[in-house]
């Protein structure tokens, strides 16, 4: 029997740990602006040179890029190992895990991502690059592609790393309670 698009998805999601979290929720950028302006400024700086991304619409969730929390369906340890193979220093970064079944699938989608070599940002996406968060779609995107690994393993010294540039993003509209996350340790 096919899975309903609104059934809880089964699988593990990842998020780099937040040091010294404030409050009880992981907030999207738009919420940080009002609640924690200093954090907003720090996270906004990550978009320098790719400000267009801030205005991107997340079509299935009827919101903008700044109104979602980003999760990875891929264990970042694989991405960081590929970057180390390119000679890039990557600190041990603690990672939080989240059981996808704990999220409301109506507030989530998967955004397929592609990064053109040397670009500052992932390629623009269209409606076909958004998938519902289901067990089947999560399984389909939970392995790092050869393309992503090849790009990371052959980074030029001055090339932006963007480890998640070729990795699908799981987008959740609105805050996520911190209590839903487990801790997977340093990666």
GROMACS .gro file of C-alpha atoms in nm:
model
  187
    1UNK     CA    1   0.000   0.000   0.000
    2UNK     CA    2   0.148   0.341  -0.094
    3UNK     CA    3   0.244   0.578   0.181
    4UNK     CA    4   0.023   0.883   0.231
    5UNK     CA    5   0.208   1.212   0.172
    6UNK     CA    6   0.102   1.314   0.523
    7UNK     CA    7   0.224   0.998   0.699
    8UNK     CA    8   0.523   1.052   0.926
    9UNK     CA    9   0.848   0.992   0.738
   10UNK     CA   10   1.089   0.735   0.879
   11UNK     CA   11   1.458   0.818   0.881
   12UNK     CA   12   1.727   1.022   1.051
   13UNK     CA   13   1.788   1.390   0.988
   14UNK     CA   14   2.100   1.585   1.088
   15UNK     CA   15   2.173   1.941   1.199
   16UNK     CA   16   2.506   2.082   1.312
   17UNK     CA   17   2.481   2.141   1.684
   18UNK     CA   18   2.403   2.487   1.812
   19UNK     CA   19   2.648   2.593   2.078
   20UNK     CA   20   2.479   2.773   2.364
   21UNK     CA   21   2.125   2.757   2.224
   22UNK     CA   22   1.888   3.028   2.336
   23UNK     CA   23   1.540   2.928   2.425
   24UNK     CA   24   1.370   2.597   2.364
   25UNK     CA   25   1.349   2.600   1.983
   26UNK     CA   26   1.572   2.595   1.677
   27UNK     CA   27   1.456   2.904   1.490
   28UNK     CA   28   1.451   2.998   1.122
   29UNK     CA   29   1.643   3.310   1.020
   30UNK     CA   30   1.327   3.526   1.001
   31UNK     CA   31   1.245   3.449   1.365
   32UNK     CA   32   1.602   3.522   1.477
   33UNK     CA   33   1.567   3.876   1.341
   34UNK     CA   34   1.307   3.962   1.607
   35UNK     CA   35   1.406   3.737   1.896
   36UNK     CA   36   1.787   3.741   1.879
   37UNK     CA   37   1.915   4.021   1.651
   38UNK     CA   38   2.281   3.936   1.724
   39UNK     CA   39   2.230   3.577   1.607
   40UNK     CA   40   2.038   3.701   1.306
   41UNK     CA   41   2.332   3.922   1.204
   42UNK     CA   42   2.578   3.634   1.247
   43UNK     CA   43   2.370   3.387   1.043
   44UNK     CA   44   2.279   3.644   0.779
   45UNK     CA   45   2.652   3.689   0.711
   46UNK     CA   46   2.658   3.332   0.577
   47UNK     CA   47   2.463   3.460   0.276
   48UNK     CA   48   2.716   3.727   0.176
   49UNK     CA   49   2.750   3.706  -0.202
   50UNK     CA   50   2.437   3.496  -0.234
   51UNK     CA   51   2.170   3.723  -0.093
   52UNK     CA   52   1.929   3.612  -0.366
   53UNK     CA   53   1.886   3.288  -0.172
   54UNK     CA   54   1.712   3.479   0.109
   55UNK     CA   55   1.424   3.565  -0.126
   56UNK     CA   56   1.384   3.215  -0.269
   57UNK     CA   57   1.036   3.077  -0.222
   58UNK     CA   58   0.977   2.733  -0.076
   59UNK     CA   59   0.676   2.665  -0.294
   60UNK     CA   60   0.518   2.365  -0.120
   61UNK     CA   61   0.538   2.536   0.220
   62UNK     CA   62   0.419   2.876   0.094
   63UNK     CA   63   0.704   3.063   0.262
   64UNK     CA   64   1.051   3.200   0.197
   65UNK     CA   65   1.395   3.048   0.251
   66UNK     CA   66   1.430   3.256   0.570
   67UNK     CA   67   1.121   3.098   0.727
   68UNK     CA   68   1.249   2.740   0.732
   69UNK     CA   69   1.491   2.538   0.943
   70UNK     CA   70   1.736   2.337   0.735
   71UNK     CA   71   1.807   1.972   0.808
   72UNK     CA   72   2.020   1.724   0.618
   73UNK     CA   73   1.913   1.372   0.524
   74UNK     CA   74   2.285   1.289   0.495
   75UNK     CA   75   2.530   1.224   0.778
   76UNK     CA   76   2.773   1.518   0.753
   77UNK     CA   77   3.067   1.296   0.853
   78UNK     CA   78   3.078   1.173   0.491
   79UNK     CA   79   3.085   1.530   0.356
   80UNK     CA   80   3.352   1.643   0.601
   81UNK     CA   81   3.571   1.340   0.519
   82UNK     CA   82   3.556   1.434   0.150
   83UNK     CA   83   3.659   1.791   0.232
   84UNK     CA   84   3.950   1.663   0.440
   85UNK     CA   85   4.056   1.453   0.137
   86UNK     CA   86   4.082   1.783  -0.055
   87UNK     CA   87   4.317   1.916   0.212
   88UNK     CA   88   4.056   2.139   0.373
   89UNK     CA   89   4.071   2.165   0.750
   90UNK     CA   90   3.738   2.070   0.901
   91UNK     CA   91   3.698   2.097   1.277
   92UNK     CA   92   3.520   1.827   1.471
   93UNK     CA   93   3.165   1.954   1.458
   94UNK     CA   94   2.903   1.811   1.693
   95UNK     CA   95   2.590   1.697   1.516
   96UNK     CA   96   2.235   1.666   1.638
   97UNK     CA   97   2.004   1.397   1.504
   98UNK     CA   98   1.629   1.404   1.466
   99UNK     CA   99   1.387   1.124   1.392
  100UNK     CA  100   1.195   1.249   1.088
  101UNK     CA  101   0.878   1.085   1.222
  102UNK     CA  102   0.872   1.351   1.494
  103UNK     CA  103   0.807   1.626   1.238
  104UNK     CA  104   0.472   1.720   1.087
  105UNK     CA  105   0.509   1.627   0.717
  106UNK     CA  106   0.267   1.906   0.622
  107UNK     CA  107   0.531   2.155   0.749
  108UNK     CA  108   0.819   1.989   0.559
  109UNK     CA  109   0.953   1.928   0.213
  110UNK     CA  110   1.274   1.812   0.051
  111UNK     CA  111   1.455   2.058  -0.177
  112UNK     CA  112   1.688   1.895  -0.428
  113UNK     CA  113   2.012   2.089  -0.460
  114UNK     CA  114   2.281   2.112  -0.729
  115UNK     CA  115   2.596   2.318  -0.716
  116UNK     CA  116   2.782   2.429  -1.026
  117UNK     CA  117   3.157   2.401  -0.968
  118UNK     CA  118   3.301   2.733  -0.849
  119UNK     CA  119   2.960   2.889  -0.781
  120UNK     CA  120   2.893   3.074  -0.456
  121UNK     CA  121   2.549   2.921  -0.419
  122UNK     CA  122   2.346   2.620  -0.524
  123UNK     CA  123   2.173   2.645  -0.859
  124UNK     CA  124   1.822   2.796  -0.862
  125UNK     CA  125   1.552   2.540  -0.815
  126UNK     CA  126   1.209   2.505  -0.965
  127UNK     CA  127   0.886   2.337  -0.861
  128UNK     CA  128   1.025   2.000  -0.974
  129UNK     CA  129   1.305   2.032  -0.715
  130UNK     CA  130   1.063   2.015  -0.421
  131UNK     CA  131   0.948   1.675  -0.297
  132UNK     CA  132   0.718   1.579  -0.010
  133UNK     CA  133   0.884   1.444   0.302
  134UNK     CA  134   0.791   1.076   0.300
  135UNK     CA  135   0.981   0.765   0.398
  136UNK     CA  136   1.034   0.683   0.029
  137UNK     CA  137   1.168   1.027  -0.066
  138UNK     CA  138   1.385   1.042   0.245
  139UNK     CA  139   1.539   0.703   0.161
  140UNK     CA  140   1.599   0.818  -0.196
  141UNK     CA  141   1.800   1.123  -0.085
  142UNK     CA  142   1.981   0.992   0.222
  143UNK     CA  143   2.296   0.878   0.040
  144UNK     CA  144   2.565   1.123  -0.070
  145UNK     CA  145   2.595   1.126  -0.448
  146UNK     CA  146   2.919   1.059  -0.632
  147UNK     CA  147   2.885   1.408  -0.782
  148UNK     CA  148   2.882   1.570  -0.437
  149UNK     CA  149   3.178   1.365  -0.314
  150UNK     CA  150   3.380   1.430  -0.630
  151UNK     CA  151   3.325   1.807  -0.600
  152UNK     CA  152   3.427   1.810  -0.233
  153UNK     CA  153   3.731   1.584  -0.284
  154UNK     CA  154   3.868   1.806  -0.560
  155UNK     CA  155   3.807   2.154  -0.418
  156UNK     CA  156   4.057   2.415  -0.529
  157UNK     CA  157   4.217   2.609  -0.240
  158UNK     CA  158   4.020   2.926  -0.319
  159UNK     CA  159   3.693   2.754  -0.409
  160UNK     CA  160   3.397   2.786  -0.170
  161UNK     CA  161   3.341   2.452   0.002
  162UNK     CA  162   2.963   2.462   0.056
  163UNK     CA  163   2.950   2.101   0.186
  164UNK     CA  164   2.572   2.085   0.149
  165UNK     CA  165   2.565   2.241  -0.201
  166UNK     CA  166   2.482   1.911  -0.373
  167UNK     CA  167   2.291   1.755  -0.085
  168UNK     CA  168   1.912   1.768  -0.070
  169UNK     CA  169   1.782   1.981   0.215
  170UNK     CA  170   1.490   1.888   0.435
  171UNK     CA  171   1.309   2.214   0.503
  172UNK     CA  172   1.079   2.260   0.802
  173UNK     CA  173   0.858   2.566   0.813
  174UNK     CA  174   0.890   2.733   1.150
  175UNK     CA  175   1.074   2.652   1.473
  176UNK     CA  176   1.164   2.300   1.586
  177UNK     CA  177   1.166   2.221   1.960
  178UNK     CA  178   1.518   2.141   2.077
  179UNK     CA  179   1.385   1.852   2.284
  180UNK     CA  180   1.320   1.659   1.960
  181UNK     CA  181   1.693   1.637   1.883
  182UNK     CA  182   1.933   1.367   1.996
  183UNK     CA  183   2.306   1.414   1.999
  184UNK     CA  184   2.533   1.214   1.770
  185UNK     CA  185   2.866   1.357   1.889
  186UNK     CA  186   3.144   1.525   1.693
  187UNK     CA  187   3.186   1.454   1.321
   0.00000   0.00000   0.00000
